[in-house]
CSV table of C-alpha atoms in Angstrom, one decimal:
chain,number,residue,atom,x,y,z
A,193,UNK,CA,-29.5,-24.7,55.3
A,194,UNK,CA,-27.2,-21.6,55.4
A,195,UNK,CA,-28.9,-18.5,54.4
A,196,UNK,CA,-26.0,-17.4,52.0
A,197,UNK,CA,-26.8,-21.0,49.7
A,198,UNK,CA,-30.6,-19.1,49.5
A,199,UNK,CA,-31.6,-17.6,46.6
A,200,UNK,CA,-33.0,-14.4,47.0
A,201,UNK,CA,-36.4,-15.3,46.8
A,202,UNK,CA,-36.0,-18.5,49.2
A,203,UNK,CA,-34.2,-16.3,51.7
A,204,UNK,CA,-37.2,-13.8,51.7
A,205,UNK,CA,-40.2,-16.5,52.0
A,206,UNK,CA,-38.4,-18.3,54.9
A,207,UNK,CA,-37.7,-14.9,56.2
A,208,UNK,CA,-41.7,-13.9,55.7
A,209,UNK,CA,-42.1,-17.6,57.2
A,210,UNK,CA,-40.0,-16.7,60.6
A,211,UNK,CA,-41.3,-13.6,61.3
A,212,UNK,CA,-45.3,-15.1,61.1
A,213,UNK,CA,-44.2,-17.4,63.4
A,214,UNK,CA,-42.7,-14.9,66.0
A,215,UNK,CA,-45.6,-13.0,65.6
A,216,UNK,CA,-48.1,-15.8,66.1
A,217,UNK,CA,-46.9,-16.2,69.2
A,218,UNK,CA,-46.9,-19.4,71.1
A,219,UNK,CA,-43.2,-20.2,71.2
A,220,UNK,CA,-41.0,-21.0,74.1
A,221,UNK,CA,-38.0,-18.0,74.8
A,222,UNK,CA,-35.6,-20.6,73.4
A,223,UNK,CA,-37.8,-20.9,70.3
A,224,UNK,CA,-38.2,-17.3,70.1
A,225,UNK,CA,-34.7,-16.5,70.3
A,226,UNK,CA,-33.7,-18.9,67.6
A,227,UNK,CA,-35.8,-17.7,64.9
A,228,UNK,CA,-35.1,-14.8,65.6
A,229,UNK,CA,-31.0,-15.0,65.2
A,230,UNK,CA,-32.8,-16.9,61.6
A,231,UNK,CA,-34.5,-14.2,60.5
A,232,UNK,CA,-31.3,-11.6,60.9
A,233,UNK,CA,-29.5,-14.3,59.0
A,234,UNK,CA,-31.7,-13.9,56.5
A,235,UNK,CA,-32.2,-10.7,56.2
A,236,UNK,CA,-28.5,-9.9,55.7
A,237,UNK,CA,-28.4,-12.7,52.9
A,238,UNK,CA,-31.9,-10.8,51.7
A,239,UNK,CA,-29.4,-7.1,52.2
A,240,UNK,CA,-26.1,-9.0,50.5
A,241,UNK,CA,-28.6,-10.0,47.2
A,242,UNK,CA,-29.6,-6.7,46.6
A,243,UNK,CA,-26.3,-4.6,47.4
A,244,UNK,CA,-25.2,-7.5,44.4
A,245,UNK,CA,-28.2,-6.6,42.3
A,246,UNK,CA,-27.7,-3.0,43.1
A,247,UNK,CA,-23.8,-3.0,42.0
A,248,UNK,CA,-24.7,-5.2,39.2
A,249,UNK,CA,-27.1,-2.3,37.9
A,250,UNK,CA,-24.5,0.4,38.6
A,251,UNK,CA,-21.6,-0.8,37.0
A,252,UNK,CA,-24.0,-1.9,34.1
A,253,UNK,CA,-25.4,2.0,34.1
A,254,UNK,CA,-21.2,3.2,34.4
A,255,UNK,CA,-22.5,4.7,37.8
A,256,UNK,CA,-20.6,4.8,41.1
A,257,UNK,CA,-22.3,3.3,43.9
A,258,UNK,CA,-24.4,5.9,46.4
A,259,UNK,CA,-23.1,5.0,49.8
């Protein structure tokens, strides 16, 4: 499944899910290599949530955003 059709909070368990698995250890390079191009795809869907979330907030607040 694409990481952007997550919701945040799937994103974020799969993410906690890959990175238990790289550090268990036990995977081929191949393996390795794969979840690992996973888990930046879903940390920048995790990132693009909460930049929304964040925005959300701002413009709710009449703020600008703080780089």
């Amino acid at each position: 499944m694409a990481a952007d059709s997550l919701s945040y909070e799937q994103a974020r368990a799969e993410l906690a899910s890959v990175v238990d698995r790289l550090e268990s250890g036990g995977t081929t390079l191949e393996e390795s290599l794969a979840l690992w191009e996973r888990g930046e795809q879903l940390a920048a869907a995790c990132q693009r949530w909460l930049d929304g979330a964040r925005q959300r907030l701002e413009a709710s607040r009449g703020t600008r955003p703080t780089g």
